[in-house]
Short mmCIF file of C-alpha atoms in Angstrom, two decimals:
data_model
loop_
_atom_site.label_atom_id
_atom_site.label_comp_id
_atom_site.label_asym_id
_atom_site.label_seq_id
_atom_site.Cartn_x
_atom_site.Cartn_y
_atom_site.Cartn_z
CA SER K 1 -19.52 -3.27 12.42
CA ASP K 2 -21.51 -6.59 11.97
CA LEU K 3 -23.39 -5.74 15.10
CA ALA K 4 -24.93 -2.60 13.44
CA THR K 5 -26.00 -4.53 10.30
CA ALA K 6 -27.06 -7.84 11.88
CA GLY K 7 -30.15 -9.29 10.22
CA LEU K 8 -29.97 -6.95 7.16
CA PRO K 9 -30.04 -8.66 3.83
CA ASP K 10 -27.15 -8.72 1.45
CA THR K 11 -27.58 -6.99 -1.92
CA ASP K 12 -26.03 -7.35 -5.35
CA SER K 13 -25.11 -4.58 -7.71
CA THR K 14 -24.41 -4.88 -11.46
CA TYR K 15 -20.82 -3.95 -10.70
CA ALA K 16 -20.47 -6.68 -8.09
CA LEU K 17 -21.92 -9.32 -10.37
CA GLU K 18 -19.64 -8.17 -13.13
CA GLY K 19 -16.69 -8.49 -10.87
CA THR K 20 -17.81 -12.01 -9.86
CA ALA K 21 -17.99 -13.00 -13.45
CA ALA K 22 -14.49 -11.70 -14.15
CA HIS K 23 -13.15 -13.73 -11.26
CA PHE K 24 -14.93 -16.80 -12.55
CA LEU K 25 -13.27 -16.30 -15.97
CA ALA K 26 -9.83 -15.79 -14.35
CA GLU K 27 -10.26 -18.94 -12.37
CA TRP K 28 -11.19 -20.80 -15.51
CA CYS K 29 -8.23 -19.59 -17.40
CA ARG K 30 -5.83 -20.66 -14.68
CA GLY K 31 -7.56 -23.93 -14.01
CA THR K 32 -7.56 -24.95 -17.69
CA ASP K 33 -4.28 -23.21 -18.64
CA GLN K 34 -6.08 -21.58 -21.62
CA PRO K 35 -6.35 -17.90 -22.59
CA ALA K 36 -9.44 -15.87 -21.97
CA LYS K 37 -10.18 -15.74 -25.66
CA ALA K 38 -10.65 -19.58 -25.67
CA PHE K 39 -13.69 -19.26 -23.31
CA LYS K 40 -16.56 -20.01 -25.71
CA ALA K 41 -19.60 -18.83 -23.71
CA SER K 42 -20.84 -15.27 -24.32
CA GLY K 43 -22.17 -14.93 -20.84
CA ILE K 44 -21.69 -16.25 -17.27
CA SER K 45 -24.74 -17.10 -15.23
CA LEU K 46 -24.55 -16.23 -11.53
CA THR K 47 -27.08 -16.69 -8.71
CA GLY K 48 -27.36 -13.43 -6.76
CA VAL K 49 -28.01 -13.09 -3.05
CA ASP K 50 -31.69 -12.41 -4.08
CA GLY K 51 -31.80 -15.94 -5.38
CA LYS K 52 -32.27 -14.85 -8.99
CA VAL K 53 -30.08 -15.97 -11.83
CA HIS K 54 -28.19 -13.14 -13.55
CA THR K 55 -26.37 -13.61 -16.85
CA ILE K 56 -23.32 -11.30 -17.18
CA GLU K 57 -21.98 -10.70 -20.69
CA VAL K 58 -18.42 -11.76 -21.29
CA THR K 59 -17.25 -8.71 -23.36
CA PRO K 60 -13.91 -8.31 -25.18
CA GLU K 61 -12.94 -5.81 -22.51
CA MET K 62 -13.53 -8.50 -19.80
CA ARG K 63 -11.49 -11.03 -21.73
CA GLU K 64 -8.62 -8.58 -22.17
CA GLY K 65 -8.62 -7.42 -18.57
CA VAL K 66 -8.64 -10.92 -17.15
CA GLN K 67 -5.93 -12.01 -19.52
CA GLU K 68 -3.74 -9.20 -18.14
CA PHE K 69 -4.33 -10.32 -14.66
CA VAL K 70 -3.60 -14.00 -15.61
CA ASP K 71 -0.42 -13.05 -17.47
CA TYR K 72 0.84 -11.10 -14.45
CA VAL K 73 0.22 -13.97 -12.06
CA ASN K 74 1.84 -16.60 -14.42
CA ALA K 75 4.96 -14.48 -14.66
CA VAL K 76 5.75 -14.74 -11.04
CA GLU K 77 7.97 -17.52 -10.00
CA GLY K 78 6.73 -20.02 -7.40
CA GLU K 79 3.97 -22.45 -6.40
CA GLN K 80 0.61 -20.91 -7.16
CA LEU K 81 -2.64 -20.87 -5.20
CA CYS K 82 -5.84 -20.01 -7.10
CA GLU K 83 -9.06 -18.92 -5.37
CA THR K 84 -7.90 -20.40 -2.14
CA ARG K 85 -9.53 -20.00 1.25
CA VAL K 86 -7.08 -18.97 3.91
CA GLN K 87 -7.73 -18.57 7.59
CA TYR K 88 -6.33 -16.28 10.40
CA GLN K 89 -8.41 -17.57 13.32
CA LYS K 90 -5.34 -17.27 15.51
CA TYR K 91 -6.04 -13.49 15.56
CA VAL K 92 -9.79 -13.17 14.72
CA PRO K 93 -12.31 -15.80 15.65
CA ASN K 94 -13.74 -17.42 12.55
CA GLY K 95 -11.51 -15.11 10.47
CA TRP K 96 -11.01 -16.24 6.88
CA GLY K 97 -10.97 -14.96 3.23
CA THR K 98 -10.68 -16.23 -0.34
CA LEU K 99 -7.65 -14.87 -2.15
CA ASP K 100 -7.55 -14.55 -5.95
CA ALA K 101 -3.89 -15.49 -6.32
CA ALA K 102 -0.96 -16.21 -4.18
CA ILE K 103 2.56 -17.31 -5.40
CA MET K 104 4.92 -18.88 -2.81
CA ARG K 105 8.66 -19.66 -2.90
CA GLN K 106 11.23 -20.07 -0.23
CA GLY K 107 11.24 -16.87 1.94
CA TYR K 108 8.80 -14.85 -0.25
CA GLY K 109 5.14 -14.74 -0.92
CA THR K 110 3.18 -12.67 -3.55
CA ILE K 111 -0.49 -11.90 -3.06
CA VAL K 112 -2.38 -10.63 -6.13
CA ASP K 113 -5.88 -9.27 -5.95
CA LEU K 114 -7.93 -8.74 -9.15
CA LYS K 115 -10.13 -5.60 -8.86
CA TYR K 116 -12.19 -5.54 -11.99
CA GLY K 117 -14.11 -2.43 -11.16
CA GLN K 118 -13.17 0.91 -12.64
CA GLY K 119 -14.94 3.19 -10.14
CA VAL K 120 -12.34 3.52 -7.34
CA GLN K 121 -8.67 3.05 -7.67
CA LYS K 122 -7.18 0.83 -4.98
CA TYR K 123 -3.60 0.79 -3.64
CA ALA K 124 -1.48 -2.00 -2.19
CA GLU K 125 0.26 -0.09 0.61
CA LYS K 126 -1.25 -0.98 3.98
CA ASN K 127 -4.19 -2.50 2.20
CA GLU K 128 -5.94 -4.38 5.02
CA GLN K 129 -7.69 -6.98 2.80
CA LEU K 130 -4.32 -8.00 1.22
CA MET K 131 -2.53 -8.05 4.58
CA LEU K 132 -5.28 -10.46 5.90
CA TYR K 133 -4.60 -12.76 2.92
CA ALA K 134 -0.89 -12.53 3.54
CA LEU K 135 -1.40 -13.37 7.20
CA GLY K 136 -3.57 -16.36 6.18
CA VAL K 137 -0.94 -17.52 3.79
CA PHE K 138 1.69 -17.13 6.49
CA LEU K 139 -0.21 -19.10 9.00
CA ASP K 140 -0.96 -21.91 6.57
CA TRP K 141 2.33 -22.20 4.69
CA ASP K 142 5.15 -20.79 6.76
CA TRP K 143 6.13 -24.24 7.94
CA LEU K 144 7.17 -24.98 4.38
CA CYS K 145 8.35 -21.61 2.89
CA ARG K 146 9.76 -19.75 5.96
CA PHE K 147 8.48 -16.44 4.75
CA GLU K 148 10.46 -13.31 5.19
CA LYS K 149 8.63 -10.89 2.97
CA PHE K 150 5.32 -10.58 1.23
CA LYS K 151 4.57 -8.49 -1.92
CA LEU K 152 0.97 -7.25 -2.03
CA VAL K 153 -0.39 -6.37 -5.45
CA VAL K 154 -3.62 -4.71 -6.54
CA HIS K 155 -4.36 -5.39 -10.19
CA GLN K 156 -7.06 -3.18 -11.86
CA PRO K 157 -6.82 -3.86 -15.66
CA ARG K 158 -9.66 -1.52 -16.62
CA LEU K 159 -7.85 1.33 -14.97
CA ASP K 160 -4.45 0.22 -16.38
CA HIS K 161 -3.39 0.16 -12.75
CA VAL K 162 -1.00 -2.29 -11.05
CA ASP K 163 0.15 -1.33 -7.52
CA GLU K 164 2.71 -3.24 -5.50
CA TRP K 165 3.98 -2.93 -1.94
CA VAL K 166 6.37 -5.18 0.09
CA ILE K 167 6.04 -5.83 3.82
CA ASP K 168 8.37 -7.71 6.16
CA VAL K 169 6.83 -10.73 7.97
CA GLY K 170 7.80 -9.13 11.26
CA ASP K 171 5.92 -5.96 10.43
CA LEU K 172 2.85 -8.06 9.31
CA LEU K 173 2.82 -9.87 12.61
CA ILE K 174 3.11 -6.61 14.63
CA TRP K 175 0.19 -5.22 12.58
CA ALA K 176 -1.90 -8.26 13.32
CA LYS K 177 -1.15 -8.07 17.07
CA GLU K 178 -1.32 -4.34 17.55
CA VAL K 179 -3.93 -3.23 14.93
CA LEU K 180 -6.01 -6.17 13.77
CA VAL K 181 -6.78 -7.78 17.09
CA PRO K 182 -7.72 -4.48 18.95
CA GLY K 183 -9.76 -3.41 15.81
CA TYR K 184 -11.66 -6.74 15.94
CA LEU K 185 -12.42 -6.26 19.60
CA ARG K 186 -13.76 -2.78 19.02
CA THR K 187 -16.21 -4.10 16.44
CA GLN K 188 -17.64 -6.45 19.10
CA ASP K 189 -18.38 -3.56 21.50
CA PRO K 190 -21.77 -1.97 20.74
CA ARG K 191 -20.57 1.15 22.52
CA SER K 192 -17.74 1.75 20.08
CA ALA K 193 -17.78 5.04 18.14
CA PHE K 194 -18.55 5.01 14.42
CA HIS K 195 -16.02 6.61 12.13
CA PRO K 196 -17.75 7.40 8.82
CA GLY K 197 -15.67 7.85 5.64
CA LYS K 198 -15.76 7.32 1.92
CA THR K 199 -13.99 3.87 2.00
CA GLN K 200 -15.66 2.34 4.98
CA CYS K 201 -19.11 3.57 4.17
CA GLN K 202 -19.09 2.57 0.46
CA PHE K 203 -20.44 -1.02 0.86
CA CYS K 204 -22.04 -0.70 4.24
CA LYS K 205 -25.59 -1.96 4.56
CA ILE K 206 -26.75 1.04 6.59
CA LYS K 207 -24.90 3.72 4.56
CA ALA K 208 -28.22 5.36 3.83
CA THR K 209 -29.69 5.37 7.32
CA CYS K 210 -26.56 5.63 9.46
CA LYS K 211 -26.95 8.64 11.78
CA ALA K 212 -23.22 9.02 12.30
CA ARG K 213 -22.72 9.31 8.51
CA ALA K 214 -25.45 11.84 8.15
CA GLU K 215 -23.87 14.04 10.90
CA SER K 216 -20.43 13.73 9.29
CA VAL K 217 -21.78 14.90 5.89
CA PHE K 218 -23.23 18.10 7.33
CA ALA K 219 -20.32 18.62 9.79
CA ALA K 220 -17.86 18.46 6.91
CA VAL K 221 -19.29 21.72 5.52
CA VAL K 222 -20.45 23.42 8.81
CA ASP K 223 -17.47 22.79 10.83
CA GLU K 224 -15.15 24.15 8.19
CA PHE K 225 -17.21 27.33 7.94
CA ASP K 226 -17.04 27.69 11.74
CA ASP K 227 -13.30 27.36 11.73
CA LEU K 228 -12.91 29.87 8.95
CA ASN K 229 -15.27 32.37 10.57
CA THR K 230 -13.36 32.20 13.79
CA ALA K 231 -10.20 32.93 11.94
CA MET K 232 -11.84 35.77 10.01
CA ALA K 233 -13.28 37.37 13.14
CA THR K 234 -9.76 38.12 14.32
CA VAL K 235 -9.14 40.47 11.38
CA ALA K 236 -12.61 41.66 10.28
CA ALA K 237 -14.04 44.78 11.59
CA PRO K 238 -17.11 44.25 13.85
CA SER K 239 -19.00 46.77 11.67
CA GLN K 240 -18.44 44.62 8.51
CA PRO K 241 -19.96 41.19 9.14
CA ALA K 242 -19.46 38.69 6.31
CA ILE K 243 -22.76 37.79 4.60
CA THR K 244 -21.32 35.87 1.61
CA LEU K 245 -19.01 32.94 1.37
CA THR K 246 -15.35 33.65 0.61
CA ASN K 247 -13.60 31.71 -2.14
CA GLU K 248 -11.80 29.71 0.57
CA GLN K 249 -15.15 28.69 2.02
CA ILE K 250 -16.43 27.76 -1.43
CA ALA K 251 -13.40 25.52 -1.85
CA LYS K 252 -14.15 23.78 1.49
CA ALA K 253 -17.74 23.14 0.39
CA LEU K 254 -16.60 21.66 -2.92
CA GLU K 255 -14.20 19.30 -1.09
CA ALA K 256 -17.22 18.01 0.83
CA LYS K 257 -19.27 17.43 -2.32
CA PRO K 258 -18.27 13.90 -3.24
CA ASN K 259 -19.12 12.46 0.12
CA ALA K 260 -22.30 14.41 0.36
CA LEU K 261 -23.41 13.43 -3.07
CA ALA K 262 -22.70 9.76 -2.34
CA TRP K 263 -24.76 10.01 0.91
CA PHE K 264 -27.73 11.67 -0.83
CA THR K 265 -27.73 9.11 -3.53
CA ALA K 266 -27.80 6.29 -0.93
CA VAL K 267 -30.64 8.03 0.96
CA GLU K 268 -32.67 8.52 -2.16
CA ALA K 269 -32.26 4.87 -3.22
CA HIS K 270 -33.29 3.74 0.29
CA ALA K 271 -36.34 6.04 0.22
CA ILE K 272 -37.45 4.74 -3.21
CA HIS K 273 -37.16 1.13 -1.90
CA GLU K 274 -39.22 1.95 1.14
CA ILE K 275 -41.95 3.59 -0.94
CA MET K 276 -42.10 0.65 -3.39
CA GLN K 277 -42.57 -1.65 -0.31
CA GLY K 278 -45.62 0.41 0.57
CA ARG K 279 -44.00 2.28 3.53
CA VAL K 280 -44.49 5.95 4.04
CA VAL K 281 -41.51 8.33 3.64
CA GLY K 282 -43.06 11.75 4.52
CA ASP K 283 -45.01 13.20 1.57
CA PHE K 284 -42.75 11.73 -1.08
CA LYS K 285 -44.06 9.43 -3.73
CA LEU K 286 -43.14 7.88 -7.01
CA VAL K 287 -44.71 9.51 -10.09
CA GLU K 288 -45.29 7.26 -13.14
CA GLY K 289 -44.16 8.48 -16.47
CA ARG K 290 -41.79 11.04 -15.22
CA SER K 291 -38.11 10.94 -16.23
CA ASP K 292 -37.09 11.69 -12.52
CA ARG K 293 -38.66 9.76 -9.65
CA LYS K 294 -39.65 12.14 -6.84
#
C-alpha cells in the first residue's frame, strides 16, 4: 500500500532503465514510422529518479526485440494509440496509467504491453495492469467504439513470449466494481492485513524491511514442517522420534528457496546501503578489498 511506503524515495535499477529505453525506442519507431534499425544513436540518455543522467546502450538485441513488438502492433487492424495516458477515476480516485499500445475498432479493443525484461515471464489472463488499461480505454472511447470485448496482450520479445487473453466488457466492469474498488478501499485502511508474495513484493519499497514478508519467509518452511510432523505423528512409533528431515520435507524447503533468497538479497542490499550511509547495522561492516562484502 502507498500508506506503508509514503515518503520513501523511488529507486532505479539497470533493468528498469533498460526497459524505459526500449519503450522510448518503440515510441520513436511508431511515431516516425521507421524500423528500429534506422535509429542512429548508439545510446539513449535518461534522467533517473536520483536526478542523474544514465545512458543506456541501444544493442542489436534491443532493436530486434522492439521491432518484434512494433510489427505485432502494426499488424492489428484499427485506430492506434501510442504511449497514451488513460484514466479510470470513476472507480479509483486519481487513477490513471500510460499504456504502451491500444488498437481500437468498432466493438473491439486490443491492449498490448511491452515487457522488455527477461527475468519474470508475465501472462495476460487476469493481468490487473492490462485490465486497468482496458478499463481506461473503455471509459475514454466507448462512446465511439461501443466495445464488446478487449484482447489483452503481454509481449516479451527477449523471452520469445506473446500471451493473449480476451475478456468481455461486461466481465471487465464486474471486476472493476467487485474487485478493483474494494481492493482500492483496503489499501486506504492502515489496519488492512499485508499479504506478502513473490509478485507483489518484487518492486515494493519496503521489501527488505517489511515484517510481514520476513514472517512469511520463515513460515513457508516452518509451517510446512509442522504440518508434516503432525501427519507423521499418527503413524510413527513414540519410541522412534524423527531427528532428520524426510525427502518430502526437503522438497518443501526447496519450494520455499526462491522467495527466501529474494528476501535475503533485499535485506543484504538494504544493510549495505545503511552502513554506507554511516548507520549501524549490528556488528556488520564493509571490508575493502574483499570479493564479498560482509
